[in-house]
Amino acid sequence: VSWRFAFAFAAVTALAVACSTALLQGAAVLRAPGPAGLETGPSRRERISMGFYGFVMAGAQWVFVTYLVLYLTDGGGFSLQAAGLVLALAMAASVGGRLFWGWLSDLPGRRVSALLWASMLALTMLTAVASGIDGVAVWPVATLTGAALVGWNGAFHALIAERAGAGGIGRLSGEMMAVVFGGCVVFPPLLGFLSEALDSWTVLWAGTASA
């Protein structure tokens, strides 16, 4: 209809979701903290490792979300509507990705390896984009990229909750989310600047894959 209608629709939807949270009051049951002396948590090395992973994956995720439509319309010959549909398909795949990686991470000993496989799939798909794929190949590649690069964070939150230990999940979640959103802020403008300065989409996608 128009971009103003699209923004208004999104605003009304967000308002409806915000109002609906009133129905959830009292539904959550807080778990009592563990006995004194039993609080545990990840080591400093584990915190740095988790934070670095979240920083890079979130940054790469937002490069993909920010530039995919522009890339497809500017260099891929897609109409704006078709490019938007590709992005929508990638986001839909991310829903399935969250379910799949979450299921995989719940298997014995698979909490970290699920995140490893998600990042490896994302690397493979971003490398394909950097190589200059076009036409019909864009659709499956974007779908798998969405499933991996946007769908990883459910399993990441599960890892945070597991490693936090009794009574420490709020603090560790806050630390990790601060780092994760740092990646969202840093990567898109940095790689966008490099891509524009060198007049190359390949630089943007190869830089994202390399991260």
XYZ file of C-alpha atoms in Angstrom:
211
model
C 0.000 0.000 0.000
C 2.693 2.451 1.134
C 5.679 2.564 3.452
C 3.677 4.674 5.927
C 0.987 1.991 6.067
C 3.675 -0.668 6.619
C 5.158 1.245 9.548
C 1.720 1.979 11.025
C 0.777 -1.693 10.763
C 3.992 -2.694 12.537
C 3.366 -0.089 15.253
C -0.202 -1.268 15.901
C 0.971 -4.892 15.998
C 3.713 -4.038 18.501
C 1.202 -2.148 20.645
C -1.160 -5.146 20.611
C 1.649 -7.443 21.720
C 2.632 -5.023 24.491
C -0.957 -4.814 25.756
C -1.353 -8.595 25.634
C 1.465 -9.027 28.160
C -0.967 -7.833 30.812
C -2.712 -11.200 30.413
C 0.507 -12.995 31.278
C 1.018 -11.388 34.683
C 1.426 -14.077 37.291
C 1.848 -16.815 34.672
C 5.611 -17.043 35.135
C 6.836 -18.956 38.151
C 10.164 -17.801 39.509
C 12.523 -20.547 40.517
C 13.831 -20.242 44.047
C 17.566 -19.607 44.281
C 19.745 -22.569 45.185
C 21.200 -23.060 48.665
C 23.952 -20.716 49.744
C 27.389 -21.792 48.657
C 26.135 -23.682 45.587
C 26.098 -20.769 43.146
C 28.230 -21.503 40.122
C 28.825 -19.896 36.804
C 31.084 -19.904 33.760
C 34.761 -19.128 34.111
C 36.207 -15.890 32.755
C 37.478 -17.783 29.719
C 34.004 -19.232 29.042
C 32.404 -15.792 29.389
C 34.832 -14.323 26.857
C 34.257 -17.236 24.477
C 30.463 -17.008 24.735
C 30.532 -13.238 24.409
C 32.782 -13.332 21.338
C 30.555 -15.906 19.660
C 27.417 -13.857 20.363
C 29.087 -10.612 19.249
C 30.180 -12.047 15.896
C 27.027 -14.048 15.129
C 24.692 -11.201 16.038
C 26.774 -8.748 14.013
C 26.774 -11.023 10.976
C 23.047 -11.630 11.418
C 22.270 -7.935 11.260
C 24.501 -7.372 8.252
C 22.445 -10.038 6.479
C 19.113 -8.567 7.590
C 20.168 -4.969 6.866
C 21.690 -5.384 3.412
C 20.012 -8.397 1.792
C 17.169 -6.471 0.131
C 19.486 -3.655 -0.977
C 21.969 -6.174 -2.378
C 19.309 -8.067 -4.324
C 17.760 -4.924 -5.823
C 21.051 -3.141 -6.508
C 23.205 -5.991 -7.754
C 20.954 -8.999 -8.211
C 18.310 -7.678 -10.574
C 15.441 -8.389 -8.140
C 12.411 -6.149 -7.856
C 11.822 -4.600 -4.429
C 8.856 -6.906 -3.837
C 10.801 -10.044 -4.790
C 13.761 -9.020 -2.636
C 11.422 -8.395 0.290
C 9.917 -11.824 -0.216
C 13.395 -13.395 -0.113
C 14.059 -11.661 3.209
C 10.636 -12.742 4.522
C 11.424 -16.333 3.549
C 14.773 -16.125 5.359
C 13.021 -14.831 8.488
C 10.427 -17.605 8.275
C 13.275 -20.125 8.027
C 14.793 -18.586 11.159
C 11.678 -19.696 13.071
C 12.309 -23.274 11.986
C 16.014 -22.787 12.702
C 15.309 -21.796 16.284
C 13.265 -24.968 16.751
C 15.849 -27.185 15.050
C 18.949 -25.801 16.798
C 17.083 -25.821 20.095
C 16.144 -29.472 19.615
C 19.694 -30.368 18.585
C 21.217 -28.523 21.531
C 19.007 -30.482 23.946
C 20.583 -33.770 22.874
C 23.197 -35.025 25.363
C 26.486 -33.182 24.896
C 25.209 -31.097 21.977
C 24.672 -27.669 23.567
C 27.879 -26.174 22.164
C 28.137 -28.307 19.014
C 24.666 -27.123 17.891
C 25.992 -23.564 17.878
C 29.110 -24.706 16.040
C 27.049 -26.354 13.301
C 24.814 -23.275 13.006
C 27.845 -21.039 12.492
C 29.397 -23.453 9.972
C 26.189 -23.530 7.923
C 26.007 -19.732 8.061
C 29.636 -19.503 6.906
C 28.961 -21.812 3.962
C 25.874 -19.895 2.842
C 27.498 -16.458 3.223
C 30.453 -17.683 1.179
C 27.971 -18.691 -1.531
C 26.454 -15.189 -1.452
C 29.932 -13.626 -1.616
C 30.717 -15.746 -4.671
C 27.966 -13.884 -6.543
C 25.094 -16.368 -6.796
C 22.015 -15.055 -8.555
C 18.656 -16.100 -9.942
C 16.843 -19.047 -8.401
C 19.877 -20.091 -6.329
C 19.310 -17.016 -4.137
C 16.127 -18.485 -2.638
C 17.508 -21.695 -1.043
C 20.741 -19.973 -0.002
C 18.834 -17.139 1.716
C 16.545 -19.689 3.372
C 19.427 -21.696 4.826
C 21.244 -18.508 5.834
C 18.168 -17.382 7.741
C 17.828 -20.768 9.459
C 21.458 -20.685 10.608
C 22.470 -17.040 10.926
C 19.199 -15.792 12.405
C 18.054 -19.023 14.069
C 21.117 -19.613 16.285
C 20.146 -17.409 19.198
C 17.587 -19.712 20.808
C 20.277 -22.315 21.444
C 22.606 -19.517 22.599
C 20.103 -18.435 25.252
C 19.797 -22.066 26.366
C 23.576 -22.208 26.762
C 23.532 -19.022 28.842
C 20.818 -20.409 31.101
C 22.676 -23.702 31.535
C 26.060 -22.149 32.291
C 24.751 -19.385 34.548
C 24.348 -21.592 37.608
C 21.935 -21.043 40.466
C 20.973 -17.411 40.964
C 23.206 -16.052 38.191
C 21.083 -16.198 35.045
C 19.972 -12.564 35.176
C 23.501 -11.233 35.515
C 25.001 -13.500 32.840
C 22.119 -12.842 30.425
C 22.609 -9.111 30.863
C 26.333 -9.361 30.200
C 25.907 -11.537 27.127
C 23.083 -9.447 25.649
C 25.127 -6.254 26.071
C 27.913 -7.872 24.023
C 25.487 -9.368 21.480
C 23.834 -6.015 20.769
C 27.299 -4.479 20.526
C 27.838 -6.716 17.502
C 24.531 -5.535 16.026
C 25.711 -1.923 16.344
C 29.280 -2.386 15.077
C 29.093 -4.783 12.122
C 26.469 -3.270 9.743
C 27.926 0.266 9.530
C 31.527 -0.981 9.480
C 31.063 -3.497 6.673
C 28.648 -1.186 4.878
C 31.301 1.562 4.889
C 33.976 -0.807 3.547
C 31.618 -2.101 0.861
C 30.719 1.408 -0.270
C 34.311 2.667 -0.128
C 35.503 -0.218 -2.316
C 32.299 -0.272 -4.394
C 31.966 -4.016 -3.898
C 29.177 -6.176 -2.504
C 31.658 -9.056 -2.419
C 33.634 -7.205 0.267
C 30.538 -6.950 2.449
C 29.543 -10.612 2.192
C 33.101 -11.962 2.307
C 33.779 -9.799 5.383
C 30.631 -11.111 7.044
C 31.545 -14.712 6.254
C 35.112 -14.212 7.469
C 33.896 -12.904 10.818
